[in-house]
PDB file of N, CA and C in Angstrom:
ATOM      1  N   MET A   1      83.280  89.758 105.878  1.00 71.00           N
ATOM      2  CA  MET A   1      84.720  89.693 105.686  1.00 71.00           C
ATOM      3  C   MET A   1      85.069  88.428 104.908  1.00 71.00           C
ATOM      4  N   THR A   2      85.931  88.569 103.934  1.00 79.00           N
ATOM      5  CA  THR A   2      86.331  87.451 103.095  1.00 79.00           C
ATOM      6  C   THR A   2      87.451  86.673 103.762  1.00 79.00           C
ATOM      7  N   SER A   3      87.362  85.380 103.672  1.00 92.00           N
ATOM      8  CA  SER A   3      88.382  84.503 104.239  1.00 92.00           C
ATOM      9  C   SER A   3      89.208  83.911 103.095  1.00 92.00           C
ATOM     10  N   TYR A   4      90.503  84.228 103.089  1.00 95.00           N
ATOM     11  CA  TYR A   4      91.400  83.746 102.053  1.00 95.00           C
ATOM     12  C   TYR A   4      92.100  82.478 102.525  1.00 95.00           C
ATOM     13  N   TYR A   5      92.340  81.568 101.599  1.00 96.00           N
ATOM     14  CA  TYR A   5      93.133  80.382 101.912  1.00 96.00           C
ATOM     15  C   TYR A   5      94.565  80.809 102.223  1.00 96.00           C
ATOM     16  N   ASP A   6      95.065  81.790 101.477  1.00 96.00           N
ATOM     17  CA  ASP A   6      96.438  82.263 101.659  1.00 96.00           C
ATOM     18  C   ASP A   6      96.592  83.608 100.960  1.00 96.00           C
ATOM     19  N   GLU A   7      97.691  84.285 101.226  1.00 97.00           N
ATOM     20  CA  GLU A   7      98.068  85.506 100.519  1.00 97.00           C
ATOM     21  C   GLU A   7      99.393  85.228  99.826  1.00 97.00           C
ATOM     22  N   ILE A   8      99.408  85.420  98.513  1.00 97.00           N
ATOM     23  CA  ILE A   8     100.554  85.032  97.689  1.00 97.00           C
ATOM     24  C   ILE A   8     101.086  86.241  96.926  1.00 97.00           C
ATOM     25  N   GLU A   9     102.407  86.411  96.937  1.00 97.00           N
ATOM     26  CA  GLU A   9     103.050  87.464  96.150  1.00 97.00           C
ATOM     27  C   GLU A   9     102.957  87.090  94.667  1.00 97.00           C
ATOM     28  N   ILE A  10     102.698  88.056  93.816  1.00 96.00           N
ATOM     29  CA  ILE A  10     102.559  87.791  92.385  1.00 96.00           C
ATOM     30  C   ILE A  10     103.832  87.192  91.796  1.00 96.00           C
ATOM     31  N   GLU A  11     104.974  87.521  92.398  1.00 96.00           N
ATOM     32  CA  GLU A  11     106.249  86.991  91.920  1.00 96.00           C
ATOM     33  C   GLU A  11     106.332  85.474  92.114  1.00 96.00           C
ATOM     34  N   ASP A  12     105.528  84.929  93.023  1.00 97.00           N
ATOM     35  CA  ASP A  12     105.531  83.490  93.282  1.00 97.00           C
ATOM     36  C   ASP A  12     104.563  82.731  92.374  1.00 97.00           C
ATOM     37  N   MET A  13     103.835  83.450  91.546  1.00 97.00           N
ATOM     38  CA  MET A  13     102.875  82.829  90.636  1.00 97.00           C
ATOM     39  C   MET A  13     103.513  82.645  89.265  1.00 97.00           C
ATOM     40  N   GLU A  14     102.955  81.728  88.477  1.00 97.00           N
ATOM     41  CA  GLU A  14     103.425  81.511  87.108  1.00 97.00           C
ATOM     42  C   GLU A  14     102.540  82.304  86.159  1.00 97.00           C
ATOM     43  N   PHE A  15     103.162  82.866  85.100  1.00 96.00           N
ATOM     44  CA  PHE A  15     102.404  83.639  84.120  1.00 96.00           C
ATOM     45  C   PHE A  15     102.388  82.897  82.792  1.00 96.00           C
ATOM     46  N   ASP A  16     101.211  82.700  82.231  1.00 96.00           N
ATOM     47  CA  ASP A  16     101.039  82.071  80.929  1.00 96.00           C
ATOM     48  C   ASP A  16     100.831  83.179  79.908  1.00 96.00           C
ATOM     49  N   GLU A  17     101.832  83.377  79.043  1.00 95.00           N
ATOM     50  CA  GLU A  17     101.786  84.450  78.039  1.00 95.00           C
ATOM     51  C   GLU A  17     100.614  84.283  77.080  1.00 95.00           C
ATOM     52  N   ASP A  18     100.355  83.047  76.659  1.00 96.00           N
ATOM     53  CA  ASP A  18      99.290  82.807  75.676  1.00 96.00           C
ATOM     54  C   ASP A  18      97.908  83.129  76.238  1.00 96.00           C
ATOM     55  N   GLU A  19      97.661  82.695  77.457  1.00 95.00           N
ATOM     56  CA  GLU A  19      96.348  82.884  78.084  1.00 95.00           C
ATOM     57  C   GLU A  19      96.245  84.203  78.855  1.00 95.00           C
ATOM     58  N   GLN A  20      97.404  84.872  79.083  1.00 95.00           N
ATOM     59  CA  GLN A  20      97.452  86.118  79.856  1.00 95.00           C
ATOM     60  C   GLN A  20      96.859  85.908  81.259  1.00 95.00           C
ATOM     61  N   VAL A  21      97.294  84.822  81.930  1.00 97.00           N
ATOM     62  CA  VAL A  21      96.766  84.468  83.240  1.00 97.00           C
ATOM     63  C   VAL A  21      97.905  84.069  84.178  1.00 97.00           C
ATOM     64  N   TYR A  22      97.780  84.508  85.428  1.00 97.00           N
ATOM     65  CA  TYR A  22      98.694  84.078  86.482  1.00 97.00           C
ATOM     66  C   TYR A  22      98.052  82.896  87.193  1.00 97.00           C
ATOM     67  N   THR A  23      98.857  81.879  87.533  1.00 98.00           N
ATOM     68  CA  THR A  23      98.340  80.703  88.228  1.00 98.00           C
ATOM     69  C   THR A  23      99.216  80.365  89.427  1.00 98.00           C
ATOM     70  N   TYR A  24      98.605  79.632  90.366  1.00 98.00           N
ATOM     71  CA  TYR A  24      99.307  79.178  91.567  1.00 98.00           C
ATOM     72  C   TYR A  24      98.655  77.859  91.983  1.00 98.00           C
ATOM     73  N   PRO A  25      99.460  76.854  92.372  1.00 98.00           N
ATOM     74  CA  PRO A  25      98.888  75.548  92.722  1.00 98.00           C
ATOM     75  C   PRO A  25      97.891  75.627  93.886  1.00 98.00           C
ATOM     76  N   CYS A  26      96.771  74.937  93.722  1.00 97.00           N
ATOM     77  CA  CYS A  26      95.743  74.837  94.756  1.00 97.00           C
ATOM     78  C   CYS A  26      95.876  73.460  95.421  1.00 97.00           C
ATOM     79  N   PRO A  27      95.579  73.359  96.705  1.00 97.00           N
ATOM     80  CA  PRO A  27      95.692  72.059  97.373  1.00 97.00           C
ATOM     81  C   PRO A  27      94.771  70.985  96.777  1.00 97.00           C
ATOM     82  N   CYS A  28      93.733  71.376  96.041  1.00 96.00           N
ATOM     83  CA  CYS A  28      92.822  70.392  95.449  1.00 96.00           C
ATOM     84  C   CYS A  28      93.436  69.709  94.228  1.00 96.00           C
ATOM     85  N   GLY A  29      94.556  70.245  93.742  1.00 97.00           N
ATOM     86  CA  GLY A  29      95.213  69.676  92.570  1.00 97.00           C
ATOM     87  C   GLY A  29      95.083  70.543  91.329  1.00 97.00           C
ATOM     88  N   ASP A  30      94.168  71.480  91.333  1.00 97.00           N
ATOM     89  CA  ASP A  30      94.001  72.413  90.217  1.00 97.00           C
ATOM     90  C   ASP A  30      94.888  73.629  90.485  1.00 97.00           C
ATOM     91  N   LYS A  31      94.592  74.758  89.863  1.00 98.00           N
ATOM     92  CA  LYS A  31      95.385  75.974  90.056  1.00 98.00           C
ATOM     93  C   LYS A  31      94.475  77.174  90.263  1.00 98.00           C
ATOM     94  N   PHE A  32      94.871  78.049  91.188  1.00 98.00           N
ATOM     95  CA  PHE A  32      94.219  79.347  91.321  1.00 98.00           C
ATOM     96  C   PHE A  32      94.543  80.131  90.063  1.00 98.00           C
ATOM     97  N   GLN A  33      93.598  80.984  89.621  1.00 98.00           N
ATOM     98  CA  GLN A  33      93.807  81.764  88.409  1.00 98.00           C
ATOM     99  C   GLN A  33      93.369  83.204  88.613  1.00 98.00           C
ATOM    100  N   ILE A  34      94.160  84.113  88.049  1.00 97.00           N
ATOM    101  CA  ILE A  34      93.749  85.514  87.950  1.00 97.00           C
ATOM    102  C   ILE A  34      94.316  86.041  86.637  1.00 97.00           C
ATOM    103  N   TYR A  35      93.429  86.638  85.837  1.00 97.00           N
ATOM    104  CA  TYR A  35      93.819  87.105  84.511  1.00 97.00           C
ATOM    105  C   TYR A  35      94.426  88.503  84.581  1.00 97.00           C
ATOM    106  N   LEU A  36      95.283  88.789  83.620  1.00 95.00           N
ATOM    107  CA  LEU A  36      95.971  90.071  83.553  1.00 95.00           C
ATOM    108  C   LEU A  36      94.986  91.235  83.536  1.00 95.00           C
ATOM    109  N   ASP A  37      93.902  91.110  82.777  1.00 94.00           N
ATOM    110  CA  ASP A  37      92.941  92.214  82.726  1.00 94.00           C
ATOM    111  C   ASP A  37      92.242  92.417  84.070  1.00 94.00           C
ATOM    112  N   GLU A  38      92.108  91.370  84.873  1.00 95.00           N
ATOM    113  CA  GLU A  38      91.549  91.515  86.222  1.00 95.00           C
ATOM    114  C   GLU A  38      92.504  92.306  87.112  1.00 95.00           C
ATOM    115  N   LEU A  39      93.800  92.017  86.991  1.00 95.00           N
ATOM    116  CA  LEU A  39      94.799  92.762  87.762  1.00 95.00           C
ATOM    117  C   LEU A  39      94.800  94.231  87.340  1.00 95.00           C
ATOM    118  N   GLN A  40      94.663  94.482  86.046  1.00 93.00           N
ATOM    119  CA  GLN A  40      94.636  95.854  85.549  1.00 93.00           C
ATOM    120  C   GLN A  40      93.403  96.595  86.038  1.00 93.00           C
ATOM    121  N   ASP A  41      92.334  95.852  86.335  1.00 92.00           N
ATOM    122  CA  ASP A  41      91.110  96.447  86.874  1.00 92.00           C
ATOM    123  C   ASP A  41      91.143  96.578  88.392  1.00 92.00           C
ATOM    124  N   GLY A  42      92.266  96.178  89.033  1.00 92.00           N
ATOM    125  CA  GLY A  42      92.403  96.315  90.477  1.00 92.00           C
ATOM    126  C   GLY A  42      91.966  95.102  91.276  1.00 92.00           C
ATOM    127  N   GLU A  43      91.597  94.023  90.605  1.00 94.00           N
ATOM    128  CA  GLU A  43      91.187  92.790  91.287  1.00 94.00           C
ATOM    129  C   GLU A  43      92.406  92.160  91.968  1.00 94.00           C
ATOM    130  N   ASP A  44      92.216  91.583  93.161  1.00 96.00           N
ATOM    131  CA  ASP A  44      93.334  90.933  93.841  1.00 96.00           C
ATOM    132  C   ASP A  44      92.967  89.546  94.381  1.00 96.00           C
ATOM    133  N   ILE A  45      91.883  88.969  93.859  1.00 97.00           N
ATOM    134  CA  ILE A  45      91.458  87.650  94.315  1.00 97.00           C
ATOM    135  C   ILE A  45      91.583  86.654  93.172  1.00 97.00           C
ATOM    136  N   ALA A  46      92.390  85.611  93.408  1.00 97.00           N
ATOM    137  CA  ALA A  46      92.516  84.516  92.445  1.00 97.00           C
ATOM    138  C   ALA A  46      91.644  83.370  92.931  1.00 97.00           C
ATOM    139  N   ARG A  47      90.921  82.776  92.004  1.00 97.00           N
ATOM    140  CA  ARG A  47      89.986  81.701  92.348  1.00 97.00           C
ATOM    141  C   ARG A  47      90.433  80.386  91.731  1.00 97.00           C
ATOM    142  N   CYS A  48      90.103  79.296  92.410  1.00 97.00           N
ATOM    143  CA  CYS A  48      90.319  77.967  91.857  1.00 97.00           C
ATOM    144  C   CYS A  48      89.032  77.552  91.156  1.00 97.00           C
ATOM    145  N   PRO A  49      89.123  77.133  89.894  1.00 96.00           N
ATOM    146  CA  PRO A  49      87.908  76.743  89.179  1.00 96.00           C
ATOM    147  C   PRO A  49      87.326  75.403  89.639  1.00 96.00           C
ATOM    148  N   SER A  50      88.088  74.634  90.424  1.00 97.00           N
ATOM    149  CA  SER A  50      87.632  73.303  90.828  1.00 97.00           C
ATOM    150  C   SER A  50      87.103  73.209  92.255  1.00 97.00           C
ATOM    151  N   CYS A  51      87.393  74.211  93.071  1.00 95.00           N
ATOM    152  CA  CYS A  51      86.921  74.169  94.458  1.00 95.00           C
ATOM    153  C   CYS A  51      86.539  75.580  94.905  1.00 95.00           C
ATOM    154  N   SER A  52      86.228  75.742  96.160  1.00 92.00           N
ATOM    155  CA  SER A  52      85.740  77.040  96.638  1.00 92.00           C
ATOM    156  C   SER A  52      86.845  77.926  97.222  1.00 92.00           C
ATOM    157  N   LEU A  53      88.098  77.483  97.180  1.00 96.00           N
ATOM    158  CA  LEU A  53      89.183  78.267  97.778  1.00 96.00           C
ATOM    159  C   LEU A  53      89.534  79.481  96.923  1.00 96.00           C
ATOM    160  N   ILE A  54      89.932  80.550  97.613  1.00 97.00           N
ATOM    161  CA  ILE A  54      90.432  81.761  96.959  1.00 97.00           C
ATOM    162  C   ILE A  54      91.698  82.204  97.669  1.00 97.00           C
ATOM    163  N   ILE A  55      92.547  82.901  96.943  1.00 98.00           N
ATOM    164  CA  ILE A  55      93.742  83.484  97.545  1.00 98.00           C
ATOM    165  C   ILE A  55      93.757  84.972  97.220  1.00 98.00           C
ATOM    166  N   ARG A  56      94.455  85.710  98.065  1.00 97.00           N
ATOM    167  CA  ARG A  56      94.658  87.138  97.805  1.00 97.00           C
ATOM    168  C   ARG A  56      96.019  87.287  97.160  1.00 97.00           C
ATOM    169  N   VAL A  57      96.066  87.993  96.040  1.00 97.00           N
ATOM    170  CA  VAL A  57      97.309  88.211  95.314  1.00 97.00           C
ATOM    171  C   VAL A  57      97.880  89.547  95.739  1.00 97.00           C
ATOM    172  N   ILE A  58      99.113  89.523  96.211  1.00 96.00           N
ATOM    173  CA  ILE A  58      99.811  90.734  96.640  1.00 96.00           C
ATOM    174  C   ILE A  58     100.615  91.249  95.444  1.00 96.00           C
ATOM    175  N   TYR A  59     100.289  92.465  94.988  1.00 95.00           N
ATOM    176  CA  TYR A  59     100.995  93.050  93.851  1.00 95.00           C
ATOM    177  C   TYR A  59     100.855  94.563  93.894  1.00 95.00           C
ATOM    178  N   ASP A  60     101.693  95.232  93.099  1.00 92.00           N
ATOM    179  CA  ASP A  60     101.643  96.687  92.992  1.00 92.00           C
ATOM    180  C   ASP A  60     100.737  97.049  91.820  1.00 92.00           C
ATOM    181  N   PRO A  61      99.548  97.583  92.091  1.00 88.00           N
ATOM    182  CA  PRO A  61      98.616  97.902  91.003  1.00 88.00           C
ATOM    183  C   PRO A  61      99.199  98.858  89.958  1.00 88.00           C
ATOM    184  N   ASP A  62     100.132  99.710  90.372  1.00 87.00           N
ATOM    185  CA  ASP A  62     100.737 100.651  89.426  1.00 87.00           C
ATOM    186  C   ASP A  62     101.514  99.927  88.330  1.00 87.00           C
ATOM    187  N   GLU A  63     102.054  98.743  88.647  1.00 86.00           N
ATOM    188  CA  GLU A  63     102.808  97.986  87.655  1.00 86.00           C
ATOM    189  C   GLU A  63     101.896  97.355  86.610  1.00 86.00           C
ATOM    190  N   PHE A  64     100.610  97.256  86.916  1.00 79.00           N
ATOM    191  CA  PHE A  64      99.673  96.611  86.009  1.00 79.00           C
ATOM    192  C   PHE A  64      98.665  97.583  85.413  1.00 79.00           C
ATOM    193  N   ALA A  65      98.835  98.859  85.685  1.00 75.00           N
ATOM    194  CA  ALA A  65      97.914  99.862  85.142  1.00 75.00           C
ATOM    195  C   ALA A  65      98.074  99.915  83.634  1.00 75.00           C
ATOM    196  N   GLU A  66      96.939  99.964  82.934  1.00 66.00           N
ATOM    197  CA  GLU A  66      96.985 100.077  81.487  1.00 66.00           C
ATOM    198  C   GLU A  66      97.485 101.460  81.111  1.00 66.00           C
ATOM    199  N   GLU A  67      98.275 101.500  80.050  1.00 57.00           N
ATOM    200  CA  GLU A  67      98.794 102.789  79.615  1.00 57.00           C
ATOM    201  C   GLU A  67      97.671 103.579  78.966  1.00 57.00           C
ATOM    202  N   ASP A  68      97.592 104.852  79.320  1.00 52.00           N
ATOM    203  CA  ASP A  68      96.577 105.722  78.752  1.00 52.00           C
ATOM    204  C   ASP A  68      96.994 106.159  77.360  1.00 52.00           C
ATOM    205  N   ASP A  69      96.009 106.511  76.572  1.00 48.00           N
ATOM    206  CA  ASP A  69      96.277 107.014  75.235  1.00 48.00           C
ATOM    207  C   ASP A  69      96.466 108.529  75.238  1.00 48.00           C
ATOM    208  N   ASP A  70      96.609 109.123  76.428  1.00 52.00           N
ATOM    209  CA  ASP A  70      96.765 110.565  76.531  1.00 52.00           C
ATOM    210  C   ASP A  70      98.055 111.041  75.883  1.00 52.00           C
ATOM    211  N   ASP A  71      99.039 110.162  75.768  1.00 54.00           N
ATOM    212  CA  ASP A  71     100.311 110.544  75.177  1.00 54.00           C
ATOM    213  C   ASP A  71     100.274 110.494  73.654  1.00 54.00           C
ATOM    214  N   THR A  72      99.200 110.008  73.090  1.00 54.00           N
ATOM    215  CA  THR A  72      99.082 109.917  71.642  1.00 54.00           C
ATOM    216  C   THR A  72      98.890 111.321  71.071  1.00 54.00           C
ATOM    217  N   THR A  73      99.678 111.620  70.062  1.00 57.00           N
ATOM    218  CA  THR A  73      99.558 112.925  69.426  1.00 57.00           C
ATOM    219  C   THR A  73      99.177 112.729  67.967  1.00 57.00           C
ATOM    220  N   PHE A  74      98.449 113.654  67.452  1.00 58.00           N
ATOM    221  CA  PHE A  74      98.026 113.623  66.069  1.00 58.00           C
ATOM    222  C   PHE A  74      98.487 114.902  65.397  1.00 58.00           C
ATOM    223  N   GLN A  75      98.886 114.786  64.126  1.00 63.00           N
ATOM    224  CA  GLN A  75      99.232 115.962  63.370  1.00 63.00           C
ATOM    225  C   GLN A  75      98.082 116.277  62.419  1.00 63.00           C
ATOM    226  N   VAL A  76      97.679 117.517  62.417  1.00 65.00           N
ATOM    227  CA  VAL A  76      96.591 117.948  61.548  1.00 65.00           C
ATOM    228  C   VAL A  76      97.186 118.814  60.462  1.00 65.00           C
ATOM    229  N   GLU A  77      96.855 118.457  59.227  1.00 68.00           N
ATOM    230  CA  GLU A  77      97.345 119.256  58.096  1.00 68.00           C
ATOM    231  C   GLU A  77      96.562 120.550  58.038  1.00 68.00           C
ATOM    232  N   PRO A  78      97.228 121.674  57.831  1.00 72.00           N
ATOM    233  CA  PRO A  78      96.499 122.929  57.728  1.00 72.00           C
ATOM    234  C   PRO A  78      95.589 122.937  56.506  1.00 72.00           C
ATOM    235  N   ALA A  79      94.418 123.460  56.652  1.00 68.00           N
ATOM    236  CA  ALA A  79      93.446 123.521  55.564  1.00 68.00           C
ATOM    237  C   ALA A  79      93.698 124.793  54.739  1.00 68.00           C
ATOM    238  N   THR A  80      93.509 124.679  53.450  1.00 71.00           N
ATOM    239  CA  THR A  80      93.636 125.832  52.568  1.00 71.00           C
ATOM    240  C   THR A  80      92.230 126.368  52.329  1.00 71.00           C
ATOM    241  N   VAL A  81      92.039 127.639  52.629  1.00 73.00           N
ATOM    242  CA  VAL A  81      90.728 128.268  52.463  1.00 73.00           C
ATOM    243  C   VAL A  81      90.850 129.317  51.356  1.00 73.00           C
ATOM    244  N   THR A  82      89.975 129.216  50.384  1.00 73.00           N
ATOM    245  CA  THR A  82      89.967 130.185  49.285  1.00 73.00           C
ATOM    246  C   THR A  82      88.761 131.090  49.463  1.00 73.00           C
ATOM    247  N   VAL A  83      88.996 132.404  49.458  1.00 75.00           N
ATOM    248  CA  VAL A  83      87.918 133.373  49.628  1.00 75.00           C
ATOM    249  C   VAL A  83      87.664 134.015  48.275  1.00 75.00           C
ATOM    250  N   ALA A  84      86.409 134.044  47.839  1.00 65.00           N
ATOM    251  CA  ALA A  84      86.073 134.596  46.525  1.00 65.00           C
ATOM    252  C   ALA A  84      85.663 136.027  46.606  1.00 65.00           C
TER     253      ALA A  84
END
C-alpha cells in the first residue's frame, strides 16, 4: 500500500502552460510535479524531485482524456474509370 504525504485537489495546484505541468509546494521547499500527459494517462501521483514525498492528485480523469481522432472525417474524390 502506498503512503501519500497528502491528497490534493487539482484545483489547488498551479499549472505552468509552458511546461504543461501542475505543481504544488512540498514541505522540503521544492514542488510536487505531475505533467499533463501523465494525467491524461490516468496517473494520479505527483512526486517531489528533491525528496521522497508523494501526493495523490484528486481530479476527474474524463476532463483530461485526450480527444480521439474518431471524429475526423475525410472526403474522397470519386475516381473516373475508363473502360475500353
